[in-house]
Coordinates of C-alpha atoms in Angstrom, one line a residue:
Chain A
M1 CA -2.0 41.5 -27.0
A2 CA -2.5 37.8 -26.9
L3 CA -4.7 37.9 -30.0
V4 CA -2.0 39.5 -32.1
R5 CA 0.9 37.4 -30.9
R6 CA 0.3 34.0 -32.5
A7 CA 2.1 31.1 -31.0
D8 CA 4.1 28.8 -33.2
P9 CA 2.2 25.5 -33.3
V10 CA 5.4 23.5 -33.5
D11 CA 6.5 25.0 -30.2
L12 CA 3.2 24.1 -28.6
L13 CA 3.0 20.6 -29.8
L14 CA 6.6 19.5 -29.6
P15 CA 8.5 20.3 -26.5
G16 CA 12.3 20.3 -26.6
A17 CA 14.1 17.0 -26.5
G18 CA 15.4 17.6 -22.9
E19 CA 12.0 18.7 -21.7
G20 CA 10.3 15.7 -23.3
S21 CA 12.7 13.2 -21.7
R22 CA 12.3 15.0 -18.4
A23 CA 8.5 14.7 -18.6
A24 CA 8.8 11.1 -19.6
S25 CA 11.1 10.3 -16.6
R26 CA 8.7 12.2 -14.3
G27 CA 5.9 10.1 -15.7
R28 CA 7.8 7.0 -15.1
L29 CA 8.7 8.1 -11.6
R30 CA 5.0 8.8 -10.8
R31 CA 4.0 5.4 -12.0
W32 CA 6.7 3.3 -10.4
L33 CA 7.5 5.2 -7.2
P34 CA 4.4 3.9 -5.3
I35 CA 5.0 0.4 -6.6
G36 CA 8.6 0.6 -5.5
I37 CA 7.8 2.0 -2.0
G38 CA 5.0 -0.6 -1.5
L39 CA 7.1 -3.5 -2.7
A40 CA 10.0 -2.4 -0.5
M41 CA 7.7 -2.2 2.5
A42 CA 6.1 -5.6 1.7
V43 CA 9.5 -7.3 1.2
I44 CA 10.8 -5.9 4.5
M45 CA 7.6 -7.2 6.2
I46 CA 8.0 -10.6 4.7
V47 CA 11.8 -10.8 5.6
V48 CA 11.0 -9.6 9.1
A49 CA 8.3 -12.3 9.4
A50 CA 10.5 -15.1 8.0
A51 CA 13.5 -14.1 10.1
A52 CA 11.6 -13.5 13.3
P53 CA 13.6 -16.0 15.4
L54 CA 16.8 -14.2 14.3
I55 CA 15.6 -10.6 14.4
A56 CA 13.4 -10.5 17.5
P57 CA 15.5 -9.3 20.4
L58 CA 13.6 -11.5 23.0
S59 CA 11.2 -14.4 23.0
P60 CA 7.6 -13.2 22.4
S61 CA 6.4 -15.2 25.4
A62 CA 9.2 -14.4 27.8
Q63 CA 7.8 -12.6 30.8
F64 CA 9.8 -10.1 32.8
S65 CA 8.2 -9.5 36.2
D66 CA 10.5 -6.5 36.8
S67 CA 9.4 -4.7 33.7
V68 CA 5.6 -4.9 33.6
L69 CA 3.9 -2.2 31.5
K70 CA 7.1 -0.2 30.9
G71 CA 7.1 2.5 28.2
P72 CA 9.3 2.6 25.1
G73 CA 12.9 3.1 26.1
A74 CA 12.1 2.9 29.8
I75 CA 14.3 -0.2 30.0
E76 CA 17.0 -0.6 27.5
R77 CA 16.2 -4.1 26.4
H78 CA 12.6 -3.2 25.6
L79 CA 12.7 -0.7 22.7
L80 CA 8.9 -0.5 22.3
G81 CA 8.0 -1.1 25.9
T82 CA 6.3 -4.1 27.5
D83 CA 2.8 -5.4 28.1
E84 CA 0.9 -6.4 31.3
F85 CA 3.0 -9.6 31.6
G86 CA 6.3 -7.8 31.0
R87 CA 6.6 -9.3 27.5
D88 CA 8.6 -7.3 25.0
I89 CA 6.3 -5.5 22.5
L90 CA 8.8 -5.3 19.7
S91 CA 9.5 -9.1 19.8
R92 CA 5.7 -9.8 19.9
I93 CA 5.1 -7.5 16.9
I94 CA 7.9 -9.1 15.0
W95 CA 6.5 -12.6 15.7
G96 CA 3.0 -11.3 15.1
A97 CA 4.0 -10.4 11.5
R98 CA 4.3 -14.1 10.8
V99 CA 0.6 -14.7 11.7
S100 CA -0.6 -11.7 9.7
L101 CA 1.4 -12.4 6.6
E102 CA 0.8 -16.1 6.7
V103 CA -3.0 -15.6 6.9
G104 CA -2.8 -12.7 4.4
L105 CA -0.9 -14.6 1.7
A106 CA -2.3 -18.1 2.3
S107 CA -6.0 -17.0 2.4
V108 CA -5.6 -15.1 -0.9
L109 CA -3.8 -18.1 -2.5
F110 CA -6.7 -20.3 -1.3
A111 CA -9.3 -17.9 -2.7
F112 CA -7.4 -17.7 -6.0
V113 CA -7.0 -21.4 -6.4
L114 CA -10.7 -22.0 -5.6
G115 CA -12.3 -19.0 -7.2
V116 CA -10.4 -18.6 -10.5
P117 CA -11.0 -22.1 -12.0
L118 CA -14.7 -21.9 -11.0
G119 CA -15.0 -18.4 -12.5
I120 CA -13.3 -19.5 -15.7
V121 CA -15.6 -22.5 -16.0
A122 CA -18.6 -20.3 -15.4
G123 CA -17.5 -17.8 -18.0
V124 CA -16.5 -20.2 -20.7
R125 CA -19.2 -22.8 -20.2
G126 CA -22.1 -20.5 -19.6
G127 CA -25.7 -21.9 -19.2
R128 CA -26.7 -23.8 -16.2
V129 CA -23.2 -24.4 -14.9
E130 CA -22.6 -20.6 -14.9
T131 CA -26.0 -20.0 -13.2
A132 CA -25.3 -22.5 -10.5
I133 CA -21.8 -21.3 -9.8
M134 CA -22.8 -17.6 -9.8
R135 CA -25.8 -18.1 -7.5
C136 CA -23.5 -19.8 -5.0
A137 CA -21.1 -16.9 -5.3
D138 CA -23.9 -14.4 -4.9
M139 CA -25.0 -16.1 -1.7
L140 CA -21.5 -15.7 -0.2
M141 CA -21.3 -12.1 -1.6
A142 CA -24.3 -11.2 0.5
F143 CA -21.9 -11.4 3.5
P144 CA -19.2 -8.8 4.0
T145 CA -15.7 -10.4 4.2
L146 CA -15.3 -9.9 8.0
L147 CA -18.9 -11.1 8.8
L148 CA -18.5 -14.3 6.7
A149 CA -15.0 -15.0 8.1
L150 CA -16.4 -14.3 11.6
I151 CA -19.2 -16.9 11.1
I152 CA -16.8 -19.6 9.8
V153 CA -14.1 -19.0 12.4
T154 CA -16.8 -19.1 15.1
A155 CA -18.0 -22.4 13.8
L156 CA -14.6 -23.9 13.3
G157 CA -12.6 -22.3 16.1
G158 CA -9.8 -19.8 16.0
T159 CA -6.7 -21.6 14.7
L160 CA -4.3 -20.4 12.0
L161 CA -5.6 -22.9 9.5
N162 CA -9.2 -22.1 10.3
E163 CA -8.5 -18.4 9.9
I164 CA -6.9 -19.0 6.5
L165 CA -9.9 -21.1 5.5
A166 CA -12.4 -18.6 6.7
I167 CA -10.9 -15.6 5.1
G168 CA -10.1 -17.6 2.0
V169 CA -13.7 -18.7 1.6
A170 CA -14.9 -15.2 2.2
L171 CA -12.6 -13.8 -0.5
T172 CA -13.3 -16.6 -3.0
P173 CA -16.5 -15.0 -4.6
N174 CA -14.4 -11.9 -5.5
F175 CA -11.9 -13.9 -7.5
L176 CA -14.7 -16.0 -9.0
R177 CA -16.6 -13.0 -10.3
L178 CA -13.6 -11.3 -11.7
A179 CA -12.3 -14.5 -13.4
R180 CA -15.7 -15.0 -14.9
S181 CA -16.0 -11.5 -16.3
L182 CA -12.5 -11.8 -17.8
A183 CA -13.3 -15.2 -19.2
L184 CA -16.5 -13.8 -20.8
T185 CA -14.4 -11.3 -22.8
I186 CA -11.6 -13.7 -23.6
R187 CA -13.9 -16.5 -24.9
E188 CA -15.0 -14.2 -27.7
Q189 CA -11.5 -13.6 -29.0
D190 CA -10.3 -15.0 -32.3
Y191 CA -7.4 -17.0 -30.8
I192 CA -10.0 -19.0 -28.7
L193 CA -11.9 -19.7 -31.9
A194 CA -8.7 -20.8 -33.5
A195 CA -7.7 -23.0 -30.6
R196 CA -11.1 -24.7 -30.8
A197 CA -10.9 -25.0 -34.6
L198 CA -7.6 -26.8 -34.1
G199 CA -9.4 -29.4 -32.0
G200 CA -8.6 -28.1 -28.5
G201 CA -10.9 -29.5 -25.9
Q202 CA -12.8 -27.2 -23.5
L203 CA -10.6 -28.0 -20.6
R204 CA -7.4 -27.5 -22.6
V205 CA -8.7 -24.1 -24.0
M206 CA -9.5 -23.0 -20.5
A207 CA -6.2 -24.0 -19.1
R208 CA -3.9 -23.1 -21.9
H209 CA -5.6 -20.0 -23.4
V210 CA -8.1 -18.5 -21.1
F211 CA -6.3 -18.8 -17.8
P212 CA -3.0 -17.3 -18.8
N213 CA -4.8 -14.3 -20.2
T214 CA -6.6 -13.7 -16.9
V215 CA -3.6 -14.0 -14.6
Y216 CA -2.3 -10.5 -15.1
A217 CA -5.4 -8.7 -13.9
L218 CA -6.1 -11.3 -11.2
V219 CA -2.6 -10.9 -9.7
V220 CA -3.2 -7.2 -9.4
V221 CA -6.4 -7.7 -7.6
A222 CA -4.9 -10.5 -5.4
T223 CA -2.3 -7.9 -4.2
L224 CA -5.2 -5.7 -3.0
Y225 CA -6.9 -8.6 -1.4
I226 CA -3.8 -9.5 0.6
A227 CA -4.3 -6.1 2.3
T228 CA -8.0 -7.0 2.9
A229 CA -7.0 -10.4 4.3
I230 CA -4.4 -8.9 6.7
R231 CA -7.0 -6.3 7.9
T232 CA -9.7 -9.0 8.3
E233 CA -7.3 -11.2 10.3
A234 CA -6.4 -8.3 12.6
G235 CA -10.2 -7.6 13.0
L236 CA -10.9 -11.2 14.0
S237 CA -8.0 -11.3 16.4
F238 CA -9.1 -8.0 17.9
L239 CA -12.6 -9.4 18.5
G240 CA -11.0 -12.4 20.2
L241 CA -12.0 -14.8 17.5
G242 CA -8.6 -15.2 15.9
I243 CA -5.5 -17.1 17.0
P244 CA -5.8 -17.2 20.8
P245 CA -3.1 -15.7 23.1
P246 CA -0.3 -16.3 24.0
T247 CA 0.6 -16.7 20.3
P248 CA 1.1 -13.1 19.2
S249 CA -0.8 -11.6 16.3
W250 CA -1.1 -7.9 15.7
G251 CA -4.8 -8.0 16.3
N252 CA -4.6 -9.8 19.7
I253 CA -1.7 -7.6 20.9
L254 CA -3.9 -4.6 20.2
S255 CA -7.0 -6.2 21.8
E256 CA -5.0 -7.1 25.0
G257 CA -3.6 -3.6 25.1
R258 CA -7.0 -2.0 24.9
Q259 CA -7.5 -2.5 28.6
Y260 CA -4.4 -0.4 29.3
I261 CA -4.9 2.5 26.9
K262 CA -5.1 4.9 29.8
C263 CA -1.7 4.1 31.3
C264 CA 0.1 2.4 28.5
P265 CA -1.0 3.5 25.0
W266 CA 2.2 2.2 23.4
I267 CA 0.8 -1.4 23.3
T268 CA -2.1 -0.5 21.0
T269 CA -0.2 2.3 19.1
F270 CA 2.6 0.1 17.9
S271 CA 0.6 -3.0 17.1
G272 CA -2.0 -0.9 15.2
L273 CA 0.8 0.9 13.4
A274 CA 2.2 -2.5 12.3
I275 CA -1.2 -3.5 10.9
M276 CA -1.5 -0.2 9.0
V277 CA 2.0 -0.4 7.5
A278 CA 1.4 -3.9 6.2
V279 CA -2.0 -3.1 4.8
L280 CA -0.7 0.1 3.3
A281 CA 2.2 -1.7 1.6
F282 CA 0.0 -4.1 -0.3
N283 CA -2.6 -1.4 -1.0
L284 CA 0.2 0.8 -2.5
V285 CA 1.4 -2.0 -4.8
G286 CA -2.1 -3.1 -5.9
D287 CA -3.3 0.4 -6.4
A288 CA -0.4 1.5 -8.5
L289 CA -0.5 -1.7 -10.6
R290 CA -4.2 -1.2 -11.2
D291 CA -3.7 2.4 -12.2
L292 CA -0.9 1.2 -14.6
L293 CA -3.4 -1.2 -16.2
D294 CA -6.4 1.2 -16.2
P295 CA -7.1 2.1 -19.9
R296 CA -8.7 5.4 -18.8
L297 CA -5.5 6.6 -17.4
K298 CA -3.3 5.6 -20.3
G299 CA -1.1 8.4 -21.5
E300 CA -1.4 10.5 -18.4
Chain B
M1 CA -39.5 -1.4 -15.4
L2 CA -41.8 -3.8 -13.5
Q3 CA -40.3 -6.7 -15.4
Y4 CA -36.8 -5.5 -14.3
I5 CA -38.0 -5.2 -10.6
A6 CA -39.6 -8.7 -10.8
R7 CA -36.5 -10.3 -12.2
R8 CA -34.3 -8.6 -9.7
L9 CA -36.6 -9.9 -6.9
M10 CA -36.3 -13.4 -8.3
V11 CA -32.6 -13.1 -7.9
A12 CA -32.7 -11.6 -4.4
I13 CA -35.0 -14.1 -2.8
P14 CA -32.9 -17.2 -3.5
M15 CA -29.8 -15.2 -2.4
L16 CA -31.5 -14.3 0.8
L17 CA -32.6 -17.9 1.4
G18 CA -29.1 -19.2 0.6
A19 CA -27.5 -16.6 3.0
M20 CA -29.9 -17.6 5.7
S21 CA -29.1 -21.3 5.1
I22 CA -25.4 -20.6 5.5
V23 CA -26.1 -18.8 8.9
F24 CA -28.4 -21.7 10.1
F25 CA -25.9 -24.5 9.3
A26 CA -22.9 -22.5 10.5
M27 CA -24.7 -22.1 13.8
R28 CA -25.5 -25.8 14.0
V29 CA -21.9 -26.8 13.7
L30 CA -20.7 -24.5 16.4
P31 CA -18.7 -26.3 19.0
G32 CA -20.5 -26.9 22.3
D33 CA -24.0 -27.7 23.4
P34 CA -26.3 -24.6 23.6
C35 CA -28.0 -26.1 26.7
V36 CA -24.6 -26.7 28.4
A37 CA -23.7 -23.1 27.6
M38 CA -26.9 -21.9 29.1
M39 CA -27.2 -24.1 32.2
G40 CA -23.5 -24.7 32.9
D41 CA -21.5 -27.9 33.3
Q42 CA -23.2 -28.9 36.6
A43 CA -26.6 -29.3 35.0
T44 CA -28.2 -32.8 35.3
S45 CA -28.9 -34.9 32.2
G46 CA -32.6 -34.6 32.8
A47 CA -32.4 -30.8 32.9
L48 CA -30.3 -30.8 29.8
A49 CA -32.8 -33.1 28.0
D50 CA -35.7 -30.7 29.0
C51 CA -33.7 -27.7 27.8
T52 CA -33.0 -29.5 24.4
K53 CA -36.7 -30.3 24.0
N54 CA -37.7 -26.7 25.0
L55 CA -35.4 -25.2 22.4
G56 CA -36.6 -27.6 19.8
L57 CA -33.1 -29.0 19.3
D58 CA -34.3 -32.6 19.5
R59 CA -36.2 -32.3 16.3
P60 CA -34.8 -33.4 12.9
L61 CA -32.4 -30.8 11.4
A62 CA -34.7 -30.3 8.3
V63 CA -37.6 -29.5 10.6
Q64 CA -35.5 -27.0 12.5
Y65 CA -34.3 -25.5 9.3
V66 CA -37.8 -24.9 7.8
D67 CA -38.9 -23.6 11.2
Y68 CA -36.0 -21.2 11.3
L69 CA -36.7 -19.9 7.8
W70 CA -40.4 -19.5 8.6
R71 CA -39.8 -17.7 11.9
S72 CA -37.1 -15.5 10.4
L73 CA -39.4 -14.2 7.8
R74 CA -41.6 -13.0 10.6
F75 CA -38.6 -11.6 12.5
D76 CA -39.0 -14.3 15.2
F77 CA -35.6 -15.5 16.1
G78 CA -36.5 -17.3 19.4
N79 CA -35.3 -16.3 22.8
S80 CA -31.9 -15.3 24.0
L81 CA -30.3 -18.2 25.9
R82 CA -28.6 -16.0 28.4
Q83 CA -31.3 -13.3 29.1
G84 CA -34.4 -15.2 28.1
Y85 CA -35.9 -12.3 26.2
P86 CA -37.1 -12.6 22.6
V87 CA -34.2 -12.0 20.3
S88 CA -36.3 -9.7 18.1
D89 CA -36.8 -7.4 21.1
Y90 CA -33.0 -7.1 21.5
I91 CA -32.6 -6.5 17.9
G92 CA -35.3 -3.8 18.0
R93 CA -33.5 -2.1 20.9
M94 CA -30.1 -2.3 19.4
F95 CA -31.0 -1.5 15.8
P96 CA -31.5 2.3 16.3
H97 CA -28.0 2.6 17.9
T98 CA -26.4 0.9 14.9
F99 CA -28.6 2.8 12.5
I100 CA -27.6 6.2 13.8
L101 CA -24.0 5.2 13.8
V102 CA -24.2 4.1 10.1
M103 CA -26.0 7.3 9.2
A104 CA -23.6 9.6 11.1
S105 CA -20.6 7.9 9.6
A106 CA -22.2 8.1 6.2
I107 CA -22.4 11.9 6.6
V108 CA -18.8 12.0 7.6
A109 CA -17.7 9.7 4.8
A110 CA -19.7 11.7 2.2
L111 CA -18.5 15.1 3.4
V112 CA -14.9 14.0 3.3
G113 CA -14.8 11.3 0.7
I114 CA -16.9 12.6 -2.2
P115 CA -15.1 16.0 -2.5
I116 CA -11.7 14.3 -2.2
G117 CA -12.6 11.8 -4.9
I118 CA -13.9 14.4 -7.3
V119 CA -11.0 16.8 -6.8
S120 CA -8.5 13.9 -7.1
A121 CA -10.1 12.9 -10.4
L122 CA -10.3 16.4 -11.9
K123 CA -6.8 17.4 -10.7
R124 CA -5.2 14.0 -11.5
R125 CA -2.6 15.7 -13.7
N126 CA -1.5 18.0 -10.9
P127 CA 0.6 15.8 -8.6
L128 CA 0.7 18.5 -5.9
I129 CA -3.1 18.1 -5.4
D130 CA -3.7 14.5 -6.5
Y131 CA -0.9 12.9 -4.6
P132 CA -1.7 14.2 -1.1
L133 CA -5.4 13.4 -1.6
R134 CA -4.6 9.9 -2.8
I135 CA -2.2 9.4 0.1
I136 CA -5.0 10.5 2.6
A137 CA -7.3 8.0 0.9
L138 CA -4.8 5.2 1.1
L139 CA -4.1 5.9 4.7
G140 CA -7.8 5.8 5.5
L141 CA -8.1 2.6 3.6
S142 CA -5.2 1.0 5.4
M143 CA -6.0 2.2 8.9
P144 CA -8.1 -0.4 10.8
V145 CA -11.2 1.2 12.3
F146 CA -10.5 -0.3 15.7
W147 CA -7.0 1.3 15.8
L148 CA -8.2 4.7 14.7
G149 CA -11.0 4.4 17.3
I150 CA -8.5 3.7 20.0
L151 CA -6.3 6.6 18.9
L152 CA -9.3 8.9 19.0
L153 CA -10.1 7.6 22.5
I154 CA -6.6 8.1 23.7
V155 CA -6.5 11.7 22.4
F156 CA -10.0 13.1 22.8
S157 CA -11.4 11.0 25.7
L158 CA -8.3 10.3 27.9
R159 CA -6.0 13.2 27.2
F160 CA -8.4 16.1 26.7
D161 CA -11.5 14.6 28.3
L162 CA -13.8 15.9 25.6
F163 CA -15.8 12.8 24.8
P164 CA -17.1 9.9 26.8
L165 CA -15.0 6.7 26.9
I166 CA -17.8 4.2 26.6
G167 CA -21.6 4.0 26.0
G168 CA -24.1 5.3 23.5
G169 CA -26.1 7.8 25.4
D170 CA -29.8 7.4 26.3
L171 CA -31.1 6.8 22.8
D172 CA -34.0 4.7 24.2
G173 CA -35.0 7.7 26.3
V174 CA -34.9 10.0 23.2
L175 CA -37.1 7.5 21.2
A176 CA -39.5 7.2 24.2
M177 CA -39.8 11.0 24.4
V178 CA -40.5 11.2 20.7
G179 CA -43.1 8.4 21.0
S180 CA -44.8 9.9 24.1
G181 CA -44.9 13.5 22.8
E182 CA -42.6 14.8 25.5
I183 CA -40.6 16.3 22.7
F184 CA -43.1 19.1 22.7
S185 CA -43.9 19.3 26.4
Q186 CA -40.3 19.1 27.6
P187 CA -38.2 20.4 24.7
R188 CA -35.2 21.2 26.9
D189 CA -34.9 17.7 28.3
F190 CA -35.3 16.3 24.8
L191 CA -32.6 18.5 23.4
A192 CA -30.3 17.6 26.3
A193 CA -30.9 13.9 25.7
V194 CA -30.2 14.3 21.9
G195 CA -27.1 16.3 22.7
D196 CA -25.9 13.5 25.0
V197 CA -26.5 10.9 22.3
L198 CA -24.6 13.0 19.7
H199 CA -21.8 13.5 22.3
H200 CA -21.5 9.7 22.5
L201 CA -21.8 9.3 18.8
T202 CA -19.1 11.8 17.7
L203 CA -15.9 9.7 18.1
P204 CA -17.4 6.4 16.8
A205 CA -18.9 8.2 13.7
L206 CA -15.6 10.0 13.1
A207 CA -13.6 6.7 13.3
L208 CA -15.9 4.7 11.1
G209 CA -16.6 7.7 8.8
F210 CA -13.0 8.4 8.1
T211 CA -12.2 4.8 7.2
L212 CA -15.3 4.7 5.0
A213 CA -14.4 8.1 3.5
A214 CA -11.3 6.4 1.9
T215 CA -13.5 3.9 0.1
V216 CA -16.0 6.6 -0.9
S217 CA -13.3 8.8 -2.2
R218 CA -11.8 6.0 -4.4
L219 CA -15.2 5.1 -5.7
S220 CA -16.1 8.8 -6.4
R221 CA -12.7 9.2 -8.1
S222 CA -13.4 6.2 -10.3
A223 CA -17.0 7.4 -11.0
M224 CA -15.7 10.9 -12.0
L225 CA -13.0 9.4 -14.2
E226 CA -15.7 7.3 -15.9
V227 CA -17.9 10.3 -16.5
I228 CA -15.3 12.8 -17.7
S229 CA -14.1 10.4 -20.3
Q230 CA -17.5 10.4 -21.9
D231 CA -18.2 12.0 -25.3
Y232 CA -20.8 14.5 -23.9
I233 CA -18.1 16.0 -21.7
R234 CA -15.8 16.3 -24.7
T235 CA -18.7 17.9 -26.6
A236 CA -19.4 20.3 -23.8
R237 CA -15.7 21.4 -23.7
A238 CA -15.5 21.5 -27.5
K239 CA -18.4 24.0 -27.7
G240 CA -16.4 26.2 -25.4
Q241 CA -18.2 25.8 -22.1
R242 CA -16.3 26.9 -19.0
E243 CA -14.7 24.0 -17.1
R244 CA -16.7 24.9 -14.0
L245 CA -19.9 24.5 -15.9
V246 CA -18.7 21.3 -17.5
V247 CA -18.1 19.8 -14.0
Y248 CA -21.1 21.1 -12.2
K249 CA -23.7 20.8 -15.0
H250 CA -22.6 17.7 -16.9
A251 CA -20.1 15.6 -14.9
L252 CA -21.6 15.8 -11.3
R253 CA -25.1 15.1 -12.5
N254 CA -24.0 12.1 -14.4
M255 CA -22.0 10.8 -11.5
L256 CA -25.3 9.9 -9.8
V257 CA -25.6 6.4 -11.3
P258 CA -22.0 5.3 -10.4
L259 CA -22.5 7.0 -7.0
L260 CA -25.5 4.8 -6.3
T261 CA -23.2 1.8 -6.4
I262 CA -21.4 3.4 -3.5
I263 CA -24.5 3.2 -1.3
G264 CA -24.7 -0.6 -1.7
I265 CA -21.0 -1.1 -1.1
F266 CA -21.1 1.5 1.7
V267 CA -23.9 -0.2 3.7
A268 CA -22.1 -3.5 3.5
I269 CA -18.8 -2.0 4.7
A270 CA -20.4 0.2 7.3
L271 CA -22.4 -2.6 8.9
T272 CA -19.2 -4.7 9.1
G273 CA -17.5 -1.6 10.5
T274 CA -20.1 -1.3 13.2
V275 CA -19.1 -4.7 14.6
L276 CA -15.6 -3.4 15.3
T277 CA -16.5 0.2 16.1
E278 CA -19.1 -0.7 18.7
T279 CA -16.7 -3.1 20.3
V280 CA -13.9 -0.5 20.5
F281 CA -16.2 2.2 21.9
T282 CA -18.2 -0.3 24.1
R283 CA -21.3 1.1 22.4
P284 CA -24.6 -0.7 22.3
G285 CA -25.7 -1.9 18.9
L286 CA -26.1 -4.9 16.6
G287 CA -22.4 -5.4 16.1
K288 CA -21.5 -5.5 19.7
M289 CA -24.5 -7.6 20.4
L290 CA -23.2 -10.1 17.8
V291 CA -19.7 -10.2 19.3
D292 CA -21.1 -10.6 22.8
A293 CA -23.5 -13.3 21.7
I294 CA -20.7 -15.3 20.0
G295 CA -18.6 -14.9 23.1
A296 CA -21.4 -16.1 25.3
R297 CA -22.4 -18.9 22.9
D298 CA -25.9 -17.4 22.7
Y299 CA -26.7 -19.0 19.4
P300 CA -30.2 -17.6 18.8
L301 CA -29.0 -14.1 19.5
A302 CA -25.9 -14.5 17.2
Q303 CA -28.1 -16.1 14.5
G304 CA -30.7 -13.3 14.7
A305 CA -28.0 -10.6 14.5
I306 CA -26.3 -12.2 11.5
T307 CA -29.6 -12.7 9.7
V308 CA -30.6 -9.1 10.2
F309 CA -27.2 -7.9 8.9
T310 CA -27.4 -10.1 5.9
M311 CA -31.1 -9.2 5.2
T312 CA -30.2 -5.5 5.4
I313 CA -27.4 -5.8 3.0
I314 CA -29.4 -7.8 0.4
V315 CA -32.4 -5.5 0.7
V316 CA -30.3 -2.3 0.4
N317 CA -28.6 -3.8 -2.7
L318 CA -32.0 -4.7 -4.1
V319 CA -33.3 -1.1 -3.6
V320 CA -30.1 0.3 -5.1
D321 CA -30.5 -1.9 -8.2
M322 CA -34.1 -0.7 -8.5
L323 CA -33.0 2.9 -8.2
Y324 CA -30.6 2.3 -11.1
A325 CA -33.5 1.6 -13.3
V326 CA -35.3 4.8 -12.0
V327 CA -32.4 7.2 -12.6
D328 CA -31.1 5.6 -15.8
P329 CA -33.9 4.2 -18.0
R330 CA -31.2 2.5 -20.3
I331 CA -30.6 -0.1 -17.6
T332 CA -32.5 -3.3 -18.0
Y333 CA -32.0 -6.6 -16.3
R334 CA -30.5 -9.3 -18.5

């Protein structure tokens, strides 16, 4: 009977050395595998985008009148098929990676550079400065990212720079709010008091002591927002408000292919898949990093 | 409580005014003259001047701005440049389509997302359960709604011919039948019309609902993790209560407050999602109306749609914040 047989508490609490190290390595694998996979996917995407002129089998704008709307593999030179102008889908997707990643990375950088200093100033200074900054952020937060980006792009026109600006502005309040909440905690720390006691000016304290302590958490969030930015760019291009054709972007390839879903679903399928893989890569990295830093999940 | 609500209102009103100001000024810097967009390039300068005067665009910007704010508060957004009808009429006709899409996708998202989030949090130490669930959530989060929509159309509309390719069904007819009382006199016709609307609604709701379910599941997982790390859960377990009771009696009830946050975030994401979903499924609604208005440079219509979107999000967040105070008396506005 279970009640009679008493387990040795040492056996229960301390697993064997081999078992413990196996459990530890399993734990490490669980934590780092998603980051590894996500990072590998993201790096491959970035390399493909950077090396598009070398990797793409054909020019993204070259039209082949003899191979209009051909399926994947129907013609040897068009691995993923062609669109309504006979353009090579694979080459357009490879070149499209440039637009998506450029917008994704640059708009997050823009939001970071604009939002983080404002958030730190709001958090450290407090008072009216904080109220003014936060009310402006609240106003922008009233708009969902795509809607705000849509308004700005409509007003400025669909160019690469305007898309970066639009998505960057739309993401700025997120960085601002996070930087402020981190700064609010950090400003109460003893080392900030010590820095002030040593005569450090407010600007110096913010730049040398507060900012470096926020970077870690902000970079994790930035990774997740790259995914949001890529998805938003694709959404804008899909609505016809992004970079206009013939420059390929994943969103506009998908949008153009929509008219041909009945006969030629490969156009929308592959371009959508590219968007999903890119978004998934940055989500995987950001998600895993966030879990790694989540104090509630410590020790699991 | 009243003080909390009053203070929350004091924050919401300037936010609403600020958001409306952004919409107004963004629309004023749009490239192109609204009158040229409306009358074409061949219009004479006299006709253009008359049009500018009729639309009130010759007035100082400050006067136009105050006029816009005052009219918007009364849901008067002027007339559509293309169709000539009042924008508020358009919005009134399109809003029910968007509303039922948001509601249907909310049901899909809740039915899929909340259980996934809860199970994923409770079974987080079991990789065989947690991993697949988190992968599903990540895929949902990474899958653009317009792509999922197209895939559903390819499979269920084109391949198997189970659902319509475009349209939203005769929702106006259904609403008219409800209004005129035909719902009782001709129940068969009414049910057929409702069935048609639901038939048109299924794929858009699944597409939007599934992508939203990913967000809901992550927020539910977070909320559950928050709750099960509380002392009262440890106490419940320490006094020997069965795990099932701990979850159903203590954890799920206390998830209510964090789950309320989901509603606010959900409405914002869902409304944005309707812009893309309605475009993919060529479905009438506020989102498609906005995209069409931007394409046609119909500024009053675009301005009206964006204002309604923003107002809805701010009001929903305000209501959610007030509900916080109702369900959790410890919450006060600071």
